[in-house]
Short mmCIF file of C-alpha atoms in Angstrom, two decimals:
data_model
loop_
_atom_site.label_atom_id
_atom_site.label_comp_id
_atom_site.label_asym_id
_atom_site.label_seq_id
_atom_site.Cartn_x
_atom_site.Cartn_y
_atom_site.Cartn_z
CA UNK C 15 -10.00 -10.47 32.86
CA UNK C 16 -10.82 -12.70 29.92
CA UNK C 17 -13.15 -9.99 28.58
CA UNK C 18 -10.50 -7.32 29.02
CA UNK C 19 -7.93 -9.45 27.19
CA UNK C 20 -10.33 -9.94 24.31
CA UNK C 21 -10.84 -6.17 23.97
CA UNK C 22 -7.13 -5.32 23.52
CA UNK C 23 -6.65 -6.71 19.96
CA UNK C 24 -9.85 -5.04 18.79
CA UNK C 25 -8.52 -1.60 19.68
CA UNK C 26 -5.76 -1.80 17.07
CA UNK C 27 -7.43 -4.07 14.53
CA UNK C 28 -6.73 -3.16 10.90
CA UNK C 29 -9.41 -2.76 8.25
CA UNK C 30 -8.62 -4.04 4.76
CA UNK C 31 -10.01 -1.42 2.37
CA UNK C 32 -9.19 -3.25 -0.86
CA UNK C 33 -6.91 -5.94 -2.21
CA UNK C 34 -5.83 -7.07 -5.65
CA UNK C 35 -4.68 -10.69 -5.53
CA UNK C 36 -2.73 -12.76 -8.04
CA UNK C 37 -4.07 -13.15 -11.57
CA UNK C 38 -7.58 -11.89 -10.72
CA UNK C 39 -8.93 -9.18 -13.02
CA UNK C 40 -8.88 -5.94 -10.95
CA UNK C 41 -12.19 -4.91 -12.52
CA UNK C 42 -13.81 -7.77 -10.59
CA UNK C 43 -12.17 -6.63 -7.33
CA UNK C 44 -13.72 -3.17 -7.17
CA UNK C 45 -11.13 -1.26 -9.22
CA UNK C 46 -11.88 0.95 -12.22
CA UNK C 47 -9.73 1.67 -15.27
CA UNK C 48 -8.52 5.25 -15.35
CA UNK C 49 -6.75 7.50 -17.85
CA UNK C 50 -5.35 4.68 -19.97
CA UNK C 51 -6.68 3.00 -23.13
CA UNK C 52 -5.23 -0.51 -22.75
CA UNK C 53 -6.08 -3.68 -20.89
CA UNK C 54 -4.20 -5.85 -18.47
CA UNK C 55 -4.09 -9.64 -18.57
CA UNK C 56 -3.26 -12.54 -16.23
CA UNK C 57 0.00 -14.44 -15.99
CA UNK C 58 0.19 -17.81 -14.21
CA UNK C 59 3.20 -19.25 -12.38
CA UNK C 60 5.52 -16.36 -13.13
CA UNK C 61 8.56 -17.28 -11.01
CA UNK C 62 6.14 -19.24 -8.85
CA UNK C 63 3.56 -16.43 -8.51
CA UNK C 64 0.33 -15.53 -10.26
CA UNK C 65 -0.02 -11.89 -11.26
CA UNK C 66 -1.88 -9.30 -13.31
CA UNK C 67 0.11 -7.64 -16.09
CA UNK C 68 0.07 -3.92 -16.82
CA UNK C 69 1.80 -3.24 -20.17
CA UNK C 70 3.73 -0.08 -21.01
CA UNK C 71 2.55 2.74 -23.21
CA UNK C 72 3.76 1.17 -26.47
CA UNK C 73 1.38 -1.72 -25.80
CA UNK C 74 -1.51 0.48 -24.66
CA UNK C 75 -0.82 1.10 -21.00
CA UNK C 76 -3.44 0.51 -18.31
CA UNK C 77 -3.98 2.16 -14.92
CA UNK C 78 -6.41 1.07 -12.19
CA UNK C 79 -7.97 3.19 -9.49
CA UNK C 80 -10.01 2.71 -6.33
CA UNK C 81 -12.00 5.57 -4.81
CA UNK C 82 -12.71 5.16 -1.12
CA UNK C 83 -16.34 5.38 -0.05
CA UNK C 84 -17.34 8.28 2.23
CA UNK C 85 -17.43 5.82 5.14
CA UNK C 86 -13.91 4.57 4.35
CA UNK C 87 -12.65 8.14 4.00
CA UNK C 88 -14.10 9.00 7.39
CA UNK C 89 -12.52 5.89 8.89
CA UNK C 90 -9.11 6.94 7.56
CA UNK C 91 -9.20 10.33 9.30
CA UNK C 92 -6.55 10.38 12.02
CA UNK C 93 -5.68 6.73 11.40
CA UNK C 94 -2.51 4.91 10.45
CA UNK C 95 -2.38 3.07 7.16
CA UNK C 96 -0.23 0.71 5.07
CA UNK C 97 -0.22 0.74 1.28
CA UNK C 98 1.36 -2.46 -0.10
CA UNK C 99 2.33 -3.95 -3.46
CA UNK C 100 4.08 -7.15 -4.56
CA UNK C 101 5.37 -6.83 -8.10
CA UNK C 102 8.25 -7.25 -10.49
CA UNK C 103 9.22 -5.37 -13.65
CA UNK C 104 9.91 -7.90 -16.39
CA UNK C 105 11.51 -5.50 -18.88
CA UNK C 106 14.50 -3.16 -18.68
CA UNK C 107 14.48 0.61 -18.88
CA UNK C 108 16.43 3.48 -17.40
CA UNK C 109 13.55 5.42 -15.86
CA UNK C 110 10.46 4.57 -13.77
CA UNK C 111 7.53 3.32 -15.81
CA UNK C 112 4.97 2.04 -13.31
CA UNK C 113 3.39 3.73 -10.31
CA UNK C 114 1.54 3.09 -7.05
CA UNK C 115 -0.14 6.32 -5.96
CA UNK C 116 -2.30 7.41 -3.05
CA UNK C 117 -4.17 10.70 -2.95
CA UNK C 118 -5.51 12.16 0.26
CA UNK C 119 -7.42 15.35 0.87
CA UNK C 120 -4.56 17.86 0.67
CA UNK C 121 -1.76 15.31 0.38
CA UNK C 122 -0.38 12.72 -2.03
CA UNK C 123 2.10 9.85 -1.72
CA UNK C 124 3.53 7.40 -4.21
CA UNK C 125 6.13 4.95 -5.50
CA UNK C 126 7.50 4.72 -9.05
CA UNK C 127 8.99 1.44 -10.30
CA UNK C 128 11.39 0.43 -13.02
CA UNK C 129 14.14 -2.00 -13.98
CA UNK C 130 17.57 -0.77 -15.02
CA UNK C 131 19.53 -1.99 -18.09
CA UNK C 132 21.04 -4.76 -15.94
CA UNK C 133 17.58 -6.03 -15.04
CA UNK C 134 17.76 -4.89 -11.43
CA UNK C 135 14.55 -3.56 -9.92
CA UNK C 136 14.37 -0.03 -8.53
CA UNK C 137 11.80 2.11 -6.77
CA UNK C 138 11.67 5.90 -6.50
CA UNK C 139 9.80 7.06 -3.41
CA UNK C 140 8.15 10.30 -2.37
CA UNK C 141 8.90 12.06 -5.61
CA UNK C 142 12.40 10.71 -6.06
CA UNK C 143 14.15 14.06 -5.47
CA UNK C 144 16.87 14.75 -2.94
CA UNK C 145 14.45 16.87 -0.93
CA UNK C 146 11.55 14.45 -0.94
CA UNK C 147 13.01 10.97 -1.19
CA UNK C 148 15.33 8.91 -3.34
CA UNK C 149 15.84 5.60 -5.11
CA UNK C 150 16.37 2.05 -3.85
CA UNK C 151 17.82 -0.54 -6.25
CA UNK C 152 17.40 -4.25 -5.60
CA UNK C 153 19.46 -7.02 -7.15
CA UNK C 154 17.75 -9.42 -9.52
CA UNK C 155 14.35 -9.46 -11.19
CA UNK C 156 12.37 -11.12 -8.41
CA UNK C 157 9.02 -10.15 -6.93
CA UNK C 158 9.47 -7.67 -4.09
CA UNK C 159 7.06 -6.41 -1.46
CA UNK C 160 6.88 -2.63 -1.11
CA UNK C 161 5.04 -0.78 1.65
CA UNK C 162 4.38 2.84 2.50
CA UNK C 163 3.47 3.06 6.19
CA UNK C 164 1.93 6.13 7.77
CA UNK C 165 2.31 6.92 11.50
CA UNK C 166 -0.44 9.38 12.47
CA UNK C 167 1.02 10.23 15.88
CA UNK C 168 4.26 11.53 14.30
CA UNK C 169 2.73 12.45 10.91
CA UNK C 170 5.56 10.63 9.13
CA UNK C 171 5.95 8.05 6.38
CA UNK C 172 8.34 5.13 6.12
CA UNK C 173 9.28 2.88 3.20
CA UNK C 174 9.59 -0.88 3.79
CA UNK C 175 10.82 -3.41 1.23
CA UNK C 176 10.59 -7.14 1.89
CA UNK C 177 10.00 -6.49 5.59
CA UNK C 178 12.99 -4.17 6.02
CA UNK C 179 12.79 -0.42 6.60
CA UNK C 180 14.66 1.53 3.94
CA UNK C 181 13.57 5.11 4.71
CA UNK C 182 11.84 6.70 7.67
CA UNK C 183 10.67 9.92 9.26
CA UNK C 184 9.51 11.60 6.08
CA UNK C 185 7.21 14.39 7.16
CA UNK C 186 3.88 14.83 5.43
CA UNK C 187 1.27 17.54 5.32
CA UNK C 188 -1.14 15.15 7.05
CA UNK C 189 -4.02 14.26 4.75
CA UNK C 190 -7.34 14.86 6.46
CA UNK C 191 -8.48 11.55 5.00
CA UNK C 192 -7.63 9.23 2.12
CA UNK C 193 -9.46 9.59 -1.18
CA UNK C 194 -8.11 7.43 -4.02
CA UNK C 195 -5.43 4.86 -4.84
CA UNK C 196 -4.10 4.11 -8.33
CA UNK C 197 -1.63 1.59 -9.77
CA UNK C 198 -0.36 0.55 -13.18
CA UNK C 199 1.43 2.09 -16.15
CA UNK C 200 2.56 5.67 -16.43
CA UNK C 201 3.01 7.93 -19.44
CA UNK C 202 6.78 7.73 -19.75
CA UNK C 203 7.21 6.55 -23.34
CA UNK C 204 8.71 3.14 -22.53
CA UNK C 205 8.86 0.69 -25.42
CA UNK C 206 7.59 -2.73 -24.35
CA UNK C 207 7.66 -2.26 -20.59
CA UNK C 208 5.72 -4.68 -18.43
CA UNK C 209 4.93 -4.98 -14.73
CA UNK C 210 3.46 -8.08 -13.08
CA UNK C 211 1.41 -7.27 -9.95
CA UNK C 212 0.86 -10.10 -7.49
CA UNK C 213 -0.69 -7.92 -4.77
CA UNK C 214 -1.97 -4.39 -4.18
CA UNK C 215 -3.68 -3.57 -0.88
CA UNK C 216 -4.56 -0.79 1.54
CA UNK C 217 -5.09 -1.33 5.28
CA UNK C 218 -6.22 1.28 7.78
CA UNK C 219 -5.40 0.97 11.48
CA UNK C 220 -7.48 3.26 13.71
CA UNK C 221 -5.73 4.77 16.70
CA UNK C 222 -7.13 3.53 20.03
CA UNK C 223 -9.00 6.41 21.67
CA UNK C 224 -7.92 7.65 25.04
CA UNK C 225 -11.40 6.93 26.38
CA UNK C 226 -11.23 3.34 25.20
CA UNK C 227 -7.90 2.84 26.96
CA UNK C 228 -9.21 4.53 30.11
CA UNK C 229 -12.25 2.27 30.08
CA UNK C 230 -10.07 -0.79 29.60
CA UNK C 231 -7.92 0.19 32.58
CA UNK C 232 -10.99 0.69 34.74
CA UNK C 233 -12.29 -2.71 33.72
CA UNK C 234 -9.03 -4.40 34.74
CA UNK C 235 -9.03 -2.65 38.15
CA UNK C 236 -12.64 -3.67 38.76
CA UNK C 237 -11.88 -7.27 37.82
CA UNK C 238 -8.95 -7.37 40.24
CA UNK C 239 -11.09 -6.02 43.07
CA UNK C 240 -13.80 -8.59 42.38
CA UNK C 241 -11.21 -11.36 42.34
CA UNK C 242 -9.82 -10.11 45.70
CA UNK C 243 -13.27 -10.23 47.35
CA UNK C 244 -13.72 -13.82 46.29
#
Protein backbone atom coordinates (compact mmCIF):
# COMPACT_ATOMS: atom_id res chain seq x y z
CA UNK A 1 0.00 0.00 0.00
CA UNK A 2 2.90 2.33 0.71
CA UNK A 3 4.23 1.66 -2.81
CA UNK A 4 0.83 2.30 -4.35
CA UNK A 5 0.50 5.59 -2.46
CA UNK A 6 3.90 6.69 -3.69
CA UNK A 7 2.91 6.02 -7.32
CA UNK A 8 -0.17 8.29 -7.29
CA UNK A 9 1.63 11.70 -7.23
CA UNK A 10 4.00 10.59 -9.97
CA UNK A 11 1.13 10.00 -12.39
CA UNK A 12 0.20 13.69 -12.46
CA UNK A 13 3.60 15.23 -11.78
CA UNK A 14 4.32 18.41 -13.74
CA UNK A 15 7.47 19.01 -15.76
CA UNK A 16 8.95 22.51 -15.69
CA UNK A 17 10.04 23.23 -19.27
CA UNK A 18 11.61 26.63 -18.60
CA UNK A 19 11.52 29.47 -16.11
CA UNK A 20 12.68 33.06 -16.08
CA UNK A 21 13.20 34.23 -12.51
CA UNK A 22 13.65 37.72 -11.07
CA UNK A 23 16.46 39.91 -12.36
CA UNK A 24 18.33 37.06 -14.07
CA UNK A 25 19.32 37.71 -17.68
CA UNK A 26 17.02 35.48 -19.81
CA UNK A 27 19.93 34.75 -22.16
CA UNK A 28 21.52 32.77 -19.31
CA UNK A 29 18.27 30.83 -18.72
CA UNK A 30 18.00 29.24 -22.15
CA UNK A 31 16.10 32.01 -23.95
CA UNK A 32 17.13 33.66 -27.22
CA UNK A 33 16.51 37.20 -28.42
CA UNK A 34 14.12 37.31 -31.35
CA UNK A 35 12.92 39.93 -33.82
CA UNK A 36 13.92 42.93 -31.71
CA UNK A 37 17.09 45.05 -31.71
CA UNK A 38 17.22 46.16 -28.06
CA UNK A 39 18.35 44.73 -24.76
CA UNK A 40 16.67 44.19 -21.45
CA UNK A 41 18.19 44.98 -18.07
CA UNK A 42 17.67 44.05 -14.40
CA UNK A 43 15.76 45.99 -11.79
CA UNK A 44 16.19 45.24 -8.07
CA UNK A 45 13.57 45.67 -5.34
CA UNK A 46 10.88 47.06 -7.60
CA UNK A 47 7.90 47.18 -5.23
CA UNK A 48 9.65 44.42 -3.30
CA UNK A 49 10.39 42.23 -6.35
CA UNK A 50 13.36 41.70 -8.63
CA UNK A 51 12.59 41.68 -12.34
CA UNK A 52 13.92 41.87 -15.88
CA UNK A 53 12.92 44.95 -17.88
CA UNK A 54 11.75 44.87 -21.48
CA UNK A 55 11.61 48.43 -22.88
CA UNK A 56 9.16 49.64 -25.51
CA UNK A 57 9.93 50.28 -29.15
CA UNK A 58 11.09 53.88 -28.63
CA UNK A 59 13.86 52.52 -26.40
CA UNK A 60 14.73 49.60 -28.69
CA UNK A 61 12.27 46.90 -27.73
CA UNK A 62 13.38 43.36 -26.89
CA UNK A 63 11.60 40.02 -27.26
CA UNK A 64 12.74 36.64 -25.91
CA UNK A 65 11.88 33.20 -27.22
CA UNK A 66 12.27 29.59 -26.15
CA UNK A 67 11.98 26.75 -28.66
CA UNK A 68 11.05 23.43 -27.12
CA UNK A 69 13.35 20.50 -27.86
CA UNK A 70 11.93 17.59 -29.87
CA UNK A 71 11.69 15.60 -26.63
CA UNK A 72 9.78 18.42 -24.90
CA UNK A 73 7.47 18.78 -27.90
CA UNK A 74 6.73 15.05 -27.80
CA UNK A 75 6.08 15.25 -24.06
CA UNK A 76 3.55 18.05 -24.61
CA UNK A 77 1.44 15.99 -27.03
CA UNK A 78 -1.91 15.23 -25.40
CA UNK A 79 -0.81 16.86 -22.14
CA UNK A 80 -2.15 19.70 -20.05
CA UNK A 81 -0.01 22.78 -19.57
CA UNK A 82 0.20 26.08 -17.68
CA UNK A 83 1.89 29.17 -19.09
CA UNK A 84 2.58 31.73 -16.33
CA UNK A 85 3.95 35.25 -15.98
CA UNK A 86 4.37 37.68 -13.08
CA UNK A 87 4.82 41.22 -14.33
CA UNK A 88 3.79 44.83 -14.09
CA UNK A 89 3.67 47.62 -16.68
CA UNK A 90 5.41 50.67 -15.25
CA UNK A 91 4.27 53.17 -17.89
CA UNK A 92 0.85 54.25 -19.14
CA UNK A 93 -0.59 53.74 -22.60
CA UNK A 94 -3.99 53.12 -24.12
CA UNK A 95 -3.21 49.93 -26.03
CA UNK A 96 -1.35 46.67 -25.29
CA UNK A 97 2.41 46.92 -25.68
CA UNK A 98 3.84 43.69 -24.27
CA UNK A 99 3.04 40.08 -25.09
CA UNK A 100 3.30 36.51 -23.79
CA UNK A 101 2.80 34.13 -26.72
CA UNK A 102 2.75 30.37 -27.17
CA UNK A 103 2.83 28.68 -30.57
CA UNK A 104 1.85 25.07 -31.04
CA UNK A 105 1.77 22.96 -34.15
CA UNK A 106 -1.44 24.27 -35.74
CA UNK A 107 -2.47 26.50 -32.85
CA UNK A 108 -1.42 29.68 -31.06
CA UNK A 109 -2.33 31.30 -27.74
CA UNK A 110 -1.34 34.55 -26.10
CA UNK A 111 -1.81 37.47 -23.72
CA UNK A 112 -1.19 41.16 -24.46
CA UNK A 113 -0.46 43.57 -21.60
CA UNK A 114 -0.72 47.30 -21.08
CA UNK A 115 -1.47 50.02 -18.55
CA UNK A 116 -4.22 52.56 -19.16
CA UNK A 117 -3.88 56.35 -18.69
CA UNK A 118 -4.91 55.93 -15.03
CA UNK A 119 -2.05 53.50 -14.45
CA UNK A 120 -4.29 50.46 -14.11
CA UNK A 121 -2.98 47.22 -15.57
CA UNK A 122 -4.92 45.37 -18.26
CA UNK A 123 -4.56 42.15 -20.19
CA UNK A 124 -6.13 41.19 -23.51
CA UNK A 125 -6.52 37.44 -23.90
CA UNK A 126 -7.02 35.11 -26.84
CA UNK A 127 -6.88 37.85 -29.41
CA UNK A 128 -8.89 40.40 -27.47
CA UNK A 129 -11.92 40.29 -29.80
CA UNK A 130 -15.50 39.63 -28.79
CA UNK A 131 -15.36 36.28 -30.58
CA UNK A 132 -12.07 35.10 -29.15
CA UNK A 133 -11.67 36.73 -25.76
CA UNK A 134 -11.69 40.12 -24.11
CA UNK A 135 -9.94 42.43 -21.67
CA UNK A 136 -9.47 42.31 -17.90
CA UNK A 137 -8.47 45.52 -16.09
CA UNK A 138 -6.90 45.40 -12.63
CA UNK A 139 -6.69 48.29 -10.20
CA UNK A 140 -3.28 49.70 -9.36
CA UNK A 141 0.18 49.17 -10.81
CA UNK A 142 1.18 46.10 -8.81
CA UNK A 143 2.77 42.87 -9.99
CA UNK A 144 0.11 40.38 -11.06
CA UNK A 145 0.31 36.68 -11.83
CA UNK A 146 -1.26 35.64 -15.14
CA UNK A 147 -1.81 32.05 -16.25
CA UNK A 148 -3.17 30.36 -19.35
CA UNK A 149 -4.19 26.81 -18.43
CA UNK A 150 -4.96 24.13 -20.99
CA UNK A 151 -7.26 21.17 -20.23
CA UNK A 152 -6.54 18.43 -22.78
CA UNK A 153 -9.58 16.32 -21.91
CA UNK A 154 -11.96 19.17 -22.83
CA UNK A 155 -9.61 20.92 -25.29
CA UNK A 156 -10.29 24.25 -23.58
CA UNK A 157 -8.30 27.16 -22.18
CA UNK A 158 -8.87 29.20 -19.05
CA UNK A 159 -7.37 32.50 -17.87
CA UNK A 160 -6.34 32.85 -14.22
CA UNK A 161 -5.12 36.05 -12.57
CA UNK A 162 -3.70 36.04 -9.05
CA UNK A 163 -5.16 32.59 -8.43
CA UNK A 164 -8.69 33.49 -9.58
CA UNK A 165 -10.33 32.25 -12.77
CA UNK A 166 -11.42 35.11 -15.02
CA UNK A 167 -12.37 33.26 -18.21
CA UNK A 168 -12.99 29.61 -18.99
CA UNK A 169 -14.11 27.11 -21.60
CA UNK A 170 -12.44 28.76 -24.56
CA UNK A 171 -12.26 26.12 -27.24
CA UNK A 172 -9.02 25.60 -29.13
CA UNK A 173 -8.02 23.78 -32.26
CA UNK A 174 -5.91 21.45 -30.11
CA UNK A 175 -2.23 21.88 -30.89
CA UNK A 176 -0.62 18.54 -31.65
CA UNK A 177 2.31 19.67 -29.52
CA UNK A 178 3.89 22.89 -28.28
CA UNK A 179 6.68 24.50 -30.28
CA UNK A 180 7.78 27.94 -29.04
CA UNK A 181 7.08 30.54 -26.36
CA UNK A 182 7.92 34.25 -26.62
CA UNK A 183 7.64 37.22 -24.26
CA UNK A 184 8.61 40.88 -24.26
CA UNK A 185 7.90 44.03 -26.26
CA UNK A 186 5.66 44.26 -29.27
CA UNK A 187 5.73 46.57 -32.29
CA UNK A 188 2.96 48.94 -31.25
CA UNK A 189 4.73 52.31 -31.40
CA UNK A 190 4.58 53.07 -27.68
CA UNK A 191 6.77 55.94 -26.50
CA UNK A 192 8.70 54.96 -23.38
CA UNK A 193 6.75 51.86 -22.41
CA UNK A 194 8.32 49.45 -19.94
CA UNK A 195 7.39 46.05 -18.52
CA UNK A 196 9.09 44.43 -15.52
CA UNK A 197 8.97 40.61 -15.62
CA UNK A 198 9.46 38.79 -12.33
CA UNK A 199 8.56 35.34 -13.68
CA UNK A 200 7.86 33.53 -16.95
CA UNK A 201 7.39 29.76 -16.92
CA UNK A 202 5.84 26.81 -18.74
CA UNK A 203 4.80 23.58 -17.02
CA UNK A 204 3.49 20.46 -18.73
CA UNK A 205 1.30 17.95 -16.88
CA UNK A 206 1.00 14.59 -18.65
CA UNK A 207 -2.36 12.86 -18.46
CA UNK A 208 -2.24 9.59 -16.49
CA UNK A 209 -2.68 6.72 -18.94
CA UNK A 210 -5.58 4.36 -18.54
CA UNK A 211 -3.12 1.46 -18.29
CA UNK A 212 -1.25 3.14 -15.48
CA UNK A 213 -4.47 3.65 -13.53
CA UNK A 214 -5.55 0.06 -14.22
CA UNK A 215 -2.20 -1.21 -12.99
CA UNK A 216 -2.45 0.93 -9.87
CA UNK A 217 -5.90 -0.48 -9.11
CA UNK A 218 -4.65 -4.03 -9.55
CA UNK A 219 -1.76 -3.32 -7.21
CA UNK A 220 -4.11 -2.05 -4.50
CA UNK A 221 -6.36 -5.13 -4.81
CA UNK A 222 -3.36 -7.45 -4.60
CA UNK A 223 -2.06 -5.63 -1.53
CA UNK A 224 -5.43 -5.97 0.20
CA UNK A 225 -5.57 -9.68 -0.52
CA UNK A 226 -2.06 -10.18 0.83
CA UNK A 227 -2.95 -8.23 3.96
CA UNK A 228 -6.08 -10.41 4.43
CA UNK A 229 -4.04 -13.64 4.26
CA UNK A 230 -1.73 -12.40 6.97
